[in-house]
Amino acid sequence: MAAQLSALTELVQQLQADNSRLREEATKMATPTTESAGPSSNVTCQSPTPNSPSQPRQPASMVNLAPHPPIPTGGVERYVYVPSERKCPRFSGKLSNDSLTAEDWVEEARRHLSSRPRSRSEQALIVFDLLEGEARAEIKFRPVAERDEPDKIFSILLSIYGCSQSYISLQKQFFQRRQLDGESLREFSHALLHLLEAVKRRDPACLANPEAVLRDQFVENVRDGMLKRELRRQVRLLPTLTFLDVRSEAIRWVEEGEHPSGPRPRAHSLSTHAIQDAGAASSAVLVQSPNELAEVKQSLRKQQAQLDSILRRLDTPSFFGPPPSRAPTRGPRYQFNAEGKPICLRCSQPGHIARFCLASSISPQVVAGSQSVTQQPEKN
């Protein structure tokens, strides 16, 4: 900022000096002195009048050397400053705020510094003034030896905010770039140029013939198939065609209406009928009225409504009728005593189940006798 103010001050002083010098020259020309006039300048050219017959006629070669007095002007003096430098955008290190990448901004700053000769310290101050935010703080806390050299400032910014992708990833992005849906040919070519520039910055000697690679990449990745075949044919006929020539031919081919490069409209199959011409035997195909499309839509809506009604009927449980009644199947209910032992359903004795019951193999007399024997001690 101080360098710019000093430059402005010097320019204003120079303009003031030029203005005063011009005023002095105008004053000297308006008031000639006798010392500056020679002996031949004493004669003034006067037109003869009839009242002065004694005055000799002067030769035509003698003229009045005295200039006309300056015309006074009542205007106000104004100083107009015309900037001789091109403006350079600022850089903050954030891609969301900056319109240029770090590489593009460094190139723009170098071009800005080369527009006018300055010392290295002045160039470093100008570069520092163009920084803001995080990038300015990064350079601010660097050593003085790095802050006073513009090349070192540029290298620091490139190492921190430059492209961090490898050469392989950049090359992959370049060769996988295709023309997007709705993207014009110019936009597609600019995207390829940007990717190729990033690859060349990472490795300048990566491609043997970058012009041919860029041209072939453009030809092979346009969306329109007919345009792609046409460009391939032209490249085969003229292998020396450059990328700009191929792009110009592709844009001309599209603008002339030979084939649209945008997304193709969906084709609708419409019934046609032939009308016999009175003067010729050829027939012309005419498309029916646009009301047919509305009729098709109406029929589709009706079919959809029918399908919805069928689905609703299928979802109702009464559609298939009541389910068949089944007799309840109840399994045997086992009984247990207080100790948790099962009670036999055949003999009602605890400790076993009916499957292992021995009551069927013992005669009823034995069972009755055993019961009477067990009851006698109880009576006693």
PDB file of C-alpha atoms in Angstrom, residues 18-283:
ATOM      1  CA  ASP A  18       4.606  19.836 -16.386  1.00  0.00           C
ATOM      2  CA  ASN A  19       1.676  22.174 -15.855  1.00  0.00           C
ATOM      3  CA  SER A  20       3.836  24.958 -14.402  1.00  0.00           C
ATOM      4  CA  ARG A  21       6.374  24.584 -17.215  1.00  0.00           C
ATOM      5  CA  LEU A  22       3.668  24.918 -19.845  1.00  0.00           C
ATOM      6  CA  ARG A  23       2.331  28.039 -18.129  1.00  0.00           C
ATOM      7  CA  GLU A  24       5.778  29.657 -18.119  1.00  0.00           C
ATOM      8  CA  GLU A  25       6.257  28.947 -21.815  1.00  0.00           C
ATOM      9  CA  ALA A  26       2.866  30.434 -22.627  1.00  0.00           C
ATOM     10  CA  THR A  27       3.694  33.580 -20.621  1.00  0.00           C
ATOM     11  CA  LYS A  28       7.029  34.049 -22.391  1.00  0.00           C
ATOM     12  CA  MET A  29       5.408  33.728 -25.797  1.00  0.00           C
ATOM     13  CA  ALA A  30       2.670  36.214 -24.860  1.00  0.00           C
ATOM     14  CA  THR A  31       5.054  39.020 -23.654  1.00  0.00           C
ATOM     15  CA  PRO A  32       8.093  39.202 -25.971  1.00  0.00           C
ATOM     16  CA  THR A  33      10.912  41.500 -24.833  1.00  0.00           C
ATOM     17  CA  THR A  34      13.115  43.779 -26.929  1.00  0.00           C
ATOM     18  CA  GLU A  35      16.187  41.869 -25.890  1.00  0.00           C
ATOM     19  CA  SER A  36      15.004  38.713 -27.546  1.00  0.00           C
ATOM     20  CA  ALA A  37      14.008  40.541 -30.775  1.00  0.00           C
ATOM     21  CA  GLY A  38      16.696  41.103 -33.493  1.00  0.00           C
ATOM     22  CA  PRO A  39      17.268  44.239 -35.633  1.00  0.00           C
ATOM     23  CA  SER A  40      15.011  42.883 -38.334  1.00  0.00           C
ATOM     24  CA  SER A  41      12.158  42.331 -35.885  1.00  0.00           C
ATOM     25  CA  ASN A  42      11.591  46.059 -35.202  1.00  0.00           C
ATOM     26  CA  VAL A  43       9.481  46.328 -38.308  1.00  0.00           C
ATOM     27  CA  THR A  44       5.887  45.390 -37.800  1.00  0.00           C
ATOM     28  CA  CYS A  45       3.493  44.538 -40.516  1.00  0.00           C
ATOM     29  CA  GLN A  46       0.776  47.221 -40.725  1.00  0.00           C
ATOM     30  CA  SER A  47      -1.855  47.536 -43.337  1.00  0.00           C
ATOM     31  CA  PRO A  48      -1.713  50.918 -45.157  1.00  0.00           C
ATOM     32  CA  THR A  49      -4.571  53.277 -44.597  1.00  0.00           C
ATOM     33  CA  PRO A  50      -5.688  56.176 -46.760  1.00  0.00           C
ATOM     34  CA  ASN A  51      -5.018  58.656 -43.917  1.00  0.00           C
ATOM     35  CA  SER A  52      -1.259  57.879 -43.809  1.00  0.00           C
ATOM     36  CA  PRO A  53       0.146  58.291 -47.338  1.00  0.00           C
ATOM     37  CA  SER A  54       3.687  59.052 -46.155  1.00  0.00           C
ATOM     38  CA  GLN A  55       4.152  55.638 -44.549  1.00  0.00           C
ATOM     39  CA  PRO A  56       6.252  53.359 -46.777  1.00  0.00           C
ATOM     40  CA  ARG A  57       4.798  50.093 -48.038  1.00  0.00           C
ATOM     41  CA  GLN A  58       6.445  47.103 -46.383  1.00  0.00           C
ATOM     42  CA  PRO A  59       7.437  44.055 -48.361  1.00  0.00           C
ATOM     43  CA  ALA A  60       5.256  40.963 -48.201  1.00  0.00           C
ATOM     44  CA  SER A  61       8.053  38.909 -46.674  1.00  0.00           C
ATOM     45  CA  MET A  62       7.969  40.834 -43.406  1.00  0.00           C
ATOM     46  CA  VAL A  63       5.460  39.438 -40.951  1.00  0.00           C
ATOM     47  CA  ASN A  64       4.573  40.149 -37.354  1.00  0.00           C
ATOM     48  CA  LEU A  65       6.488  37.697 -35.219  1.00  0.00           C
ATOM     49  CA  ALA A  66       4.551  38.541 -32.061  1.00  0.00           C
ATOM     50  CA  PRO A  67       2.138  35.721 -31.193  1.00  0.00           C
ATOM     51  CA  HIS A  68      -1.452  36.263 -30.313  1.00  0.00           C
ATOM     52  CA  PRO A  69      -2.178  36.792 -26.631  1.00  0.00           C
ATOM     53  CA  PRO A  70      -3.437  33.706 -24.820  1.00  0.00           C
ATOM     54  CA  ILE A  71      -7.150  33.298 -24.518  1.00  0.00           C
ATOM     55  CA  PRO A  72      -8.127  33.369 -20.850  1.00  0.00           C
ATOM     56  CA  THR A  73     -10.046  30.351 -19.672  1.00  0.00           C
ATOM     57  CA  GLY A  74     -12.340  30.356 -16.674  1.00  0.00           C
ATOM     58  CA  GLY A  75     -12.327  26.564 -16.131  1.00  0.00           C
ATOM     59  CA  VAL A  76     -11.219  24.866 -12.938  1.00  0.00           C
ATOM     60  CA  GLU A  77      -8.014  22.859 -13.054  1.00  0.00           C
ATOM     61  CA  ARG A  78      -8.515  19.162 -12.410  1.00  0.00           C
ATOM     62  CA  TYR A  79      -6.074  16.299 -12.100  1.00  0.00           C
ATOM     63  CA  VAL A  80      -7.222  13.025 -13.579  1.00  0.00           C
ATOM     64  CA  TYR A  81      -5.392   9.881 -12.517  1.00  0.00           C
ATOM     65  CA  VAL A  82      -5.422   7.137 -15.119  1.00  0.00           C
ATOM     66  CA  PRO A  83      -4.234   3.815 -13.644  1.00  0.00           C
ATOM     67  CA  SER A  84      -1.520   2.229 -15.736  1.00  0.00           C
ATOM     68  CA  GLU A  85      -1.705  -1.148 -13.972  1.00  0.00           C
ATOM     69  CA  ARG A  86      -4.155  -3.995 -14.370  1.00  0.00           C
ATOM     70  CA  LYS A  87      -6.074  -5.098 -11.308  1.00  0.00           C
ATOM     71  CA  CYS A  88      -5.196  -8.420  -9.737  1.00  0.00           C
ATOM     72  CA  PRO A  89      -7.753 -10.420  -7.723  1.00  0.00           C
ATOM     73  CA  ARG A  90      -7.149 -11.224  -4.087  1.00  0.00           C
ATOM     74  CA  PHE A  91      -6.373 -14.669  -2.732  1.00  0.00           C
ATOM     75  CA  SER A  92      -7.541 -16.075   0.604  1.00  0.00           C
ATOM     76  CA  GLY A  93      -6.790 -19.784   0.230  1.00  0.00           C
ATOM     77  CA  LYS A  94     -10.439 -20.875   0.194  1.00  0.00           C
ATOM     78  CA  LEU A  95     -11.816 -22.206  -3.063  1.00  0.00           C
ATOM     79  CA  SER A  96     -15.342 -21.253  -2.009  1.00  0.00           C
ATOM     80  CA  ASN A  97     -14.386 -17.553  -1.837  1.00  0.00           C
ATOM     81  CA  ASP A  98     -11.660 -17.337  -4.488  1.00  0.00           C
ATOM     82  CA  SER A  99     -12.533 -17.332  -8.151  1.00  0.00           C
ATOM     83  CA  LEU A 100      -9.098 -18.701  -9.100  1.00  0.00           C
ATOM     84  CA  THR A 101      -7.097 -21.679  -7.944  1.00  0.00           C
ATOM     85  CA  ALA A 102      -3.683 -21.226  -6.365  1.00  0.00           C
ATOM     86  CA  GLU A 103      -1.883 -22.005  -9.636  1.00  0.00           C
ATOM     87  CA  ASP A 104      -4.034 -19.600 -11.649  1.00  0.00           C
ATOM     88  CA  TRP A 105      -3.679 -16.843  -9.060  1.00  0.00           C
ATOM     89  CA  VAL A 106       0.124 -17.174  -8.954  1.00  0.00           C
ATOM     90  CA  GLU A 107       0.239 -16.875 -12.731  1.00  0.00           C
ATOM     91  CA  GLU A 108      -2.018 -13.813 -12.601  1.00  0.00           C
ATOM     92  CA  ALA A 109       0.103 -12.212  -9.862  1.00  0.00           C
ATOM     93  CA  ARG A 110       3.315 -12.764 -11.836  1.00  0.00           C
ATOM     94  CA  ARG A 111       1.730 -11.094 -14.852  1.00  0.00           C
ATOM     95  CA  HIS A 112       0.642  -8.206 -12.630  1.00  0.00           C
ATOM     96  CA  LEU A 113       4.159  -7.700 -11.268  1.00  0.00           C
ATOM     97  CA  SER A 114       5.747  -7.782 -14.720  1.00  0.00           C
ATOM     98  CA  SER A 115       3.564  -4.919 -15.969  1.00  0.00           C
ATOM     99  CA  ARG A 116       5.812  -2.346 -14.258  1.00  0.00           C
ATOM    100  CA  PRO A 117       9.452  -2.524 -13.142  1.00  0.00           C
ATOM    101  CA  ARG A 118       9.801  -2.623  -9.368  1.00  0.00           C
ATOM    102  CA  SER A 119      12.319  -3.756  -6.813  1.00  0.00           C
ATOM    103  CA  ARG A 120      12.082  -7.148  -5.142  1.00  0.00           C
ATOM    104  CA  SER A 121      10.933  -5.669  -1.841  1.00  0.00           C
ATOM    105  CA  GLU A 122       8.176  -3.669  -3.540  1.00  0.00           C
ATOM    106  CA  GLN A 123       7.001  -6.766  -5.381  1.00  0.00           C
ATOM    107  CA  ALA A 124       6.883  -8.708  -2.117  1.00  0.00           C
ATOM    108  CA  LEU A 125       4.810  -5.946  -0.484  1.00  0.00           C
ATOM    109  CA  ILE A 126       2.387  -5.899  -3.403  1.00  0.00           C
ATOM    110  CA  VAL A 127       1.951  -9.671  -3.253  1.00  0.00           C
ATOM    111  CA  PHE A 128       1.401  -9.520   0.510  1.00  0.00           C
ATOM    112  CA  ASP A 129      -1.245  -6.806   0.060  1.00  0.00           C
ATOM    113  CA  LEU A 130      -3.093  -9.032  -2.412  1.00  0.00           C
ATOM    114  CA  LEU A 131      -3.449 -11.769   0.218  1.00  0.00           C
ATOM    115  CA  GLU A 132      -6.212 -11.961   2.780  1.00  0.00           C
ATOM    116  CA  GLY A 133      -7.568 -14.291   5.405  1.00  0.00           C
ATOM    117  CA  GLU A 134      -5.758 -17.549   6.019  1.00  0.00           C
ATOM    118  CA  ALA A 135      -3.238 -17.073   3.203  1.00  0.00           C
ATOM    119  CA  ARG A 136      -2.194 -13.666   4.562  1.00  0.00           C
ATOM    120  CA  ALA A 137      -1.707 -15.072   8.063  1.00  0.00           C
ATOM    121  CA  GLU A 138       0.361 -17.937   6.645  1.00  0.00           C
ATOM    122  CA  ILE A 139       2.824 -15.531   4.998  1.00  0.00           C
ATOM    123  CA  LYS A 140       2.731 -13.077   7.898  1.00  0.00           C
ATOM    124  CA  PHE A 141       4.287 -15.504  10.366  1.00  0.00           C
ATOM    125  CA  ARG A 142       7.000 -16.723   8.012  1.00  0.00           C
ATOM    126  CA  PRO A 143      10.631 -15.603   8.392  1.00  0.00           C
ATOM    127  CA  VAL A 144      11.631 -12.248   6.939  1.00  0.00           C
ATOM    128  CA  ALA A 145      13.866 -13.893   4.345  1.00  0.00           C
ATOM    129  CA  GLU A 146      10.817 -15.669   2.896  1.00  0.00           C
ATOM    130  CA  ARG A 147       8.445 -12.716   3.158  1.00  0.00           C
ATOM    131  CA  ASP A 148      10.763 -10.367   1.226  1.00  0.00           C
ATOM    132  CA  GLU A 149      11.003 -12.639  -1.827  1.00  0.00           C
ATOM    133  CA  PRO A 150       7.949 -12.894  -4.100  1.00  0.00           C
ATOM    134  CA  ASP A 151       9.125 -16.207  -5.572  1.00  0.00           C
ATOM    135  CA  LYS A 152       9.326 -17.755  -2.110  1.00  0.00           C
ATOM    136  CA  ILE A 153       5.853 -16.443  -1.287  1.00  0.00           C
ATOM    137  CA  PHE A 154       4.508 -18.055  -4.439  1.00  0.00           C
ATOM    138  CA  SER A 155       6.195 -21.368  -3.657  1.00  0.00           C
ATOM    139  CA  ILE A 156       4.748 -21.353  -0.112  1.00  0.00           C
ATOM    140  CA  LEU A 157       1.240 -20.696  -1.394  1.00  0.00           C
ATOM    141  CA  LEU A 158       1.533 -23.410  -4.033  1.00  0.00           C
ATOM    142  CA  SER A 159       2.824 -25.955  -1.531  1.00  0.00           C
ATOM    143  CA  ILE A 160      -0.079 -25.280   0.863  1.00  0.00           C
ATOM    144  CA  TYR A 161      -3.029 -24.395  -1.367  1.00  0.00           C
ATOM    145  CA  GLY A 162      -1.956 -25.988  -4.636  1.00  0.00           C
ATOM    146  CA  CYS A 163      -3.388 -29.123  -6.190  1.00  0.00           C
ATOM    147  CA  SER A 164      -2.766 -32.105  -3.894  1.00  0.00           C
ATOM    148  CA  GLN A 165      -3.836 -34.807  -6.345  1.00  0.00           C
ATOM    149  CA  SER A 166      -1.258 -37.112  -7.868  1.00  0.00           C
ATOM    150  CA  TYR A 167      -0.361 -37.290 -11.517  1.00  0.00           C
ATOM    151  CA  ILE A 168      -2.133 -40.640 -11.886  1.00  0.00           C
ATOM    152  CA  SER A 169      -5.439 -39.355 -10.485  1.00  0.00           C
ATOM    153  CA  LEU A 170      -5.328 -36.231 -12.652  1.00  0.00           C
ATOM    154  CA  GLN A 171      -4.566 -38.290 -15.731  1.00  0.00           C
ATOM    155  CA  LYS A 172      -7.423 -40.654 -14.862  1.00  0.00           C
ATOM    156  CA  GLN A 173      -9.841 -37.735 -14.574  1.00  0.00           C
ATOM    157  CA  PHE A 174      -8.717 -36.443 -17.960  1.00  0.00           C
ATOM    158  CA  PHE A 175      -9.149 -39.730 -19.807  1.00  0.00           C
ATOM    159  CA  GLN A 176     -12.467 -40.552 -18.098  1.00  0.00           C
ATOM    160  CA  ARG A 177     -14.067 -37.196 -18.853  1.00  0.00           C
ATOM    161  CA  ARG A 178     -17.171 -37.509 -21.035  1.00  0.00           C
ATOM    162  CA  GLN A 179     -19.564 -34.930 -22.377  1.00  0.00           C
ATOM    163  CA  LEU A 180     -22.334 -34.611 -19.825  1.00  0.00           C
ATOM    164  CA  ASP A 181     -26.029 -34.491 -20.532  1.00  0.00           C
ATOM    165  CA  GLY A 182     -26.952 -30.946 -21.574  1.00  0.00           C
ATOM    166  CA  GLU A 183     -23.309 -29.805 -21.761  1.00  0.00           C
ATOM    167  CA  SER A 184     -22.341 -27.840 -24.866  1.00  0.00           C
ATOM    168  CA  LEU A 185     -19.283 -28.597 -26.970  1.00  0.00           C
ATOM    169  CA  ARG A 186     -17.501 -25.438 -25.805  1.00  0.00           C
ATOM    170  CA  GLU A 187     -18.077 -26.275 -22.142  1.00  0.00           C
ATOM    171  CA  PHE A 188     -16.833 -29.815 -22.727  1.00  0.00           C
ATOM    172  CA  SER A 189     -13.708 -28.545 -24.497  1.00  0.00           C
ATOM    173  CA  HIS A 190     -13.002 -26.071 -21.684  1.00  0.00           C
ATOM    174  CA  ALA A 191     -13.273 -28.876 -19.125  1.00  0.00           C
ATOM    175  CA  LEU A 192     -10.774 -30.974 -21.105  1.00  0.00           C
ATOM    176  CA  LEU A 193      -8.385 -28.027 -21.387  1.00  0.00           C
ATOM    177  CA  HIS A 194      -8.569 -27.405 -17.632  1.00  0.00           C
ATOM    178  CA  LEU A 195      -7.840 -31.052 -16.815  1.00  0.00           C
ATOM    179  CA  LEU A 196      -4.978 -31.232 -19.311  1.00  0.00           C
ATOM    180  CA  GLU A 197      -3.468 -28.059 -17.855  1.00  0.00           C
ATOM    181  CA  ALA A 198      -3.584 -29.607 -14.373  1.00  0.00           C
ATOM    182  CA  VAL A 199      -1.836 -32.742 -15.673  1.00  0.00           C
ATOM    183  CA  LYS A 200       0.883 -30.708 -17.394  1.00  0.00           C
ATOM    184  CA  ARG A 201       1.474 -28.644 -14.262  1.00  0.00           C
ATOM    185  CA  ARG A 202       2.019 -31.786 -12.241  1.00  0.00           C
ATOM    186  CA  ASP A 203       4.338 -33.360 -14.848  1.00  0.00           C
ATOM    187  CA  PRO A 204       5.242 -31.188 -17.858  1.00  0.00           C
ATOM    188  CA  ALA A 205       6.823 -34.103 -19.776  1.00  0.00           C
ATOM    189  CA  CYS A 206       4.026 -36.586 -19.141  1.00  0.00           C
ATOM    190  CA  LEU A 207       2.546 -36.518 -22.654  1.00  0.00           C
ATOM    191  CA  ALA A 208       4.624 -36.726 -25.814  1.00  0.00           C
ATOM    192  CA  ASN A 209       2.008 -34.997 -27.985  1.00  0.00           C
ATOM    193  CA  PRO A 210      -0.587 -33.262 -25.787  1.00  0.00           C
ATOM    194  CA  GLU A 211      -2.264 -31.557 -28.757  1.00  0.00           C
ATOM    195  CA  ALA A 212      -3.085 -34.876 -30.447  1.00  0.00           C
ATOM    196  CA  VAL A 213      -4.162 -36.455 -27.145  1.00  0.00           C
ATOM    197  CA  LEU A 214      -6.525 -33.559 -26.454  1.00  0.00           C
ATOM    198  CA  ARG A 215      -7.975 -33.746 -29.967  1.00  0.00           C
ATOM    199  CA  ASP A 216      -8.562 -37.508 -29.803  1.00  0.00           C
ATOM    200  CA  GLN A 217     -10.083 -37.244 -26.337  1.00  0.00           C
ATOM    201  CA  PHE A 218     -12.527 -34.637 -27.596  1.00  0.00           C
ATOM    202  CA  VAL A 219     -13.462 -36.712 -30.652  1.00  0.00           C
ATOM    203  CA  GLU A 220     -13.982 -39.974 -28.766  1.00  0.00           C
ATOM    204  CA  ASN A 221     -16.099 -38.589 -25.919  1.00  0.00           C
ATOM    205  CA  VAL A 222     -18.758 -36.426 -27.543  1.00  0.00           C
ATOM    206  CA  ARG A 223     -22.279 -37.644 -26.842  1.00  0.00           C
ATOM    207  CA  ASP A 224     -23.641 -37.523 -30.375  1.00  0.00           C
ATOM    208  CA  GLY A 225     -22.828 -40.720 -32.253  1.00  0.00           C
ATOM    209  CA  MET A 226     -23.216 -39.199 -35.713  1.00  0.00           C
ATOM    210  CA  LEU A 227     -20.977 -36.281 -34.804  1.00  0.00           C
ATOM    211  CA  LYS A 228     -18.390 -38.695 -33.420  1.00  0.00           C
ATOM    212  CA  ARG A 229     -18.311 -40.650 -36.693  1.00  0.00           C
ATOM    213  CA  GLU A 230     -18.023 -37.449 -38.715  1.00  0.00           C
ATOM    214  CA  LEU A 231     -15.102 -36.180 -36.625  1.00  0.00           C
ATOM    215  CA  ARG A 232     -13.347 -39.541 -36.875  1.00  0.00           C
ATOM    216  CA  ARG A 233     -13.692 -39.454 -40.648  1.00  0.00           C
ATOM    217  CA  GLN A 234     -12.207 -35.958 -40.838  1.00  0.00           C
ATOM    218  CA  VAL A 235      -9.286 -36.906 -38.605  1.00  0.00           C
ATOM    219  CA  ARG A 236      -8.565 -39.942 -40.789  1.00  0.00           C
ATOM    220  CA  LEU A 237      -8.611 -37.795 -43.919  1.00  0.00           C
ATOM    221  CA  LEU A 238      -6.497 -35.016 -42.368  1.00  0.00           C
ATOM    222  CA  PRO A 239      -4.306 -36.332 -39.533  1.00  0.00           C
ATOM    223  CA  THR A 240      -2.745 -32.876 -39.102  1.00  0.00           C
ATOM    224  CA  LEU A 241      -5.972 -31.339 -37.799  1.00  0.00           C
ATOM    225  CA  THR A 242      -5.526 -29.569 -34.477  1.00  0.00           C
ATOM    226  CA  PHE A 243      -7.847 -29.567 -31.509  1.00  0.00           C
ATOM    227  CA  LEU A 244      -9.176 -26.103 -32.318  1.00  0.00           C
ATOM    228  CA  ASP A 245      -9.892 -27.106 -35.917  1.00  0.00           C
ATOM    229  CA  VAL A 246     -11.823 -30.183 -34.822  1.00  0.00           C
ATOM    230  CA  ARG A 247     -13.785 -28.223 -32.230  1.00  0.00           C
ATOM    231  CA  SER A 248     -14.653 -25.495 -34.738  1.00  0.00           C
ATOM    232  CA  GLU A 249     -15.854 -28.097 -37.223  1.00  0.00           C
ATOM    233  CA  ALA A 250     -17.964 -29.822 -34.558  1.00  0.00           C
ATOM    234  CA  ILE A 251     -19.562 -26.549 -33.444  1.00  0.00           C
ATOM    235  CA  ARG A 252     -20.259 -25.576 -37.066  1.00  0.00           C
ATOM    236  CA  TRP A 253     -21.782 -29.001 -37.726  1.00  0.00           C
ATOM    237  CA  VAL A 254     -24.135 -28.600 -34.761  1.00  0.00           C
ATOM    238  CA  GLU A 255     -25.062 -24.964 -35.420  1.00  0.00           C
ATOM    239  CA  GLU A 256     -25.944 -25.689 -39.038  1.00  0.00           C
ATOM    240  CA  GLY A 257     -28.585 -28.085 -37.816  1.00  0.00           C
ATOM    241  CA  GLU A 258     -27.193 -31.225 -39.364  1.00  0.00           C
ATOM    242  CA  HIS A 259     -27.826 -33.102 -36.137  1.00  0.00           C
ATOM    243  CA  PRO A 260     -28.600 -31.819 -32.633  1.00  0.00           C
ATOM    244  CA  SER A 261     -25.953 -32.525 -30.011  1.00  0.00           C
ATOM    245  CA  GLY A 262     -28.338 -32.204 -27.068  1.00  0.00           C
ATOM    246  CA  PRO A 263     -30.506 -34.940 -25.580  1.00  0.00           C
ATOM    247  CA  ARG A 264     -32.780 -36.569 -28.108  1.00  0.00           C
ATOM    248  CA  PRO A 265     -36.526 -36.172 -27.551  1.00  0.00           C
ATOM    249  CA  ARG A 266     -38.506 -39.291 -26.747  1.00  0.00           C
ATOM    250  CA  ALA A 267     -40.123 -40.816 -29.828  1.00  0.00           C
ATOM    251  CA  HIS A 268     -43.885 -41.379 -29.686  1.00  0.00           C
ATOM    252  CA  SER A 269     -45.423 -43.945 -32.000  1.00  0.00           C
ATOM    253  CA  LEU A 270     -48.477 -42.350 -33.604  1.00  0.00           C
ATOM    254  CA  SER A 271     -50.724 -43.952 -36.177  1.00  0.00           C
ATOM    255  CA  THR A 272     -50.578 -42.415 -39.657  1.00  0.00           C
ATOM    256  CA  HIS A 273     -52.695 -42.541 -42.728  1.00  0.00           C
ATOM    257  CA  ALA A 274     -51.862 -41.941 -46.350  1.00  0.00           C
ATOM    258  CA  ILE A 275     -53.521 -39.357 -48.530  1.00  0.00           C
ATOM    259  CA  GLN A 276     -53.433 -39.873 -52.265  1.00  0.00           C
ATOM    260  CA  ASP A 277     -52.209 -36.843 -54.138  1.00  0.00           C
ATOM    261  CA  ALA A 278     -54.264 -35.813 -57.195  1.00  0.00           C
ATOM    262  CA  GLY A 279     -51.285 -35.084 -59.403  1.00  0.00           C
ATOM    263  CA  ALA A 280     -48.882 -37.846 -58.297  1.00  0.00           C
ATOM    264  CA  ALA A 281     -48.978 -41.418 -57.120  1.00  0.00           C
ATOM    265  CA  SER A 282     -46.901 -40.765 -53.985  1.00  0.00           C
ATOM    266  CA  SER A 283     -48.495 -40.749 -50.573  1.00  0.00           C
TER     267      SER A 283
END
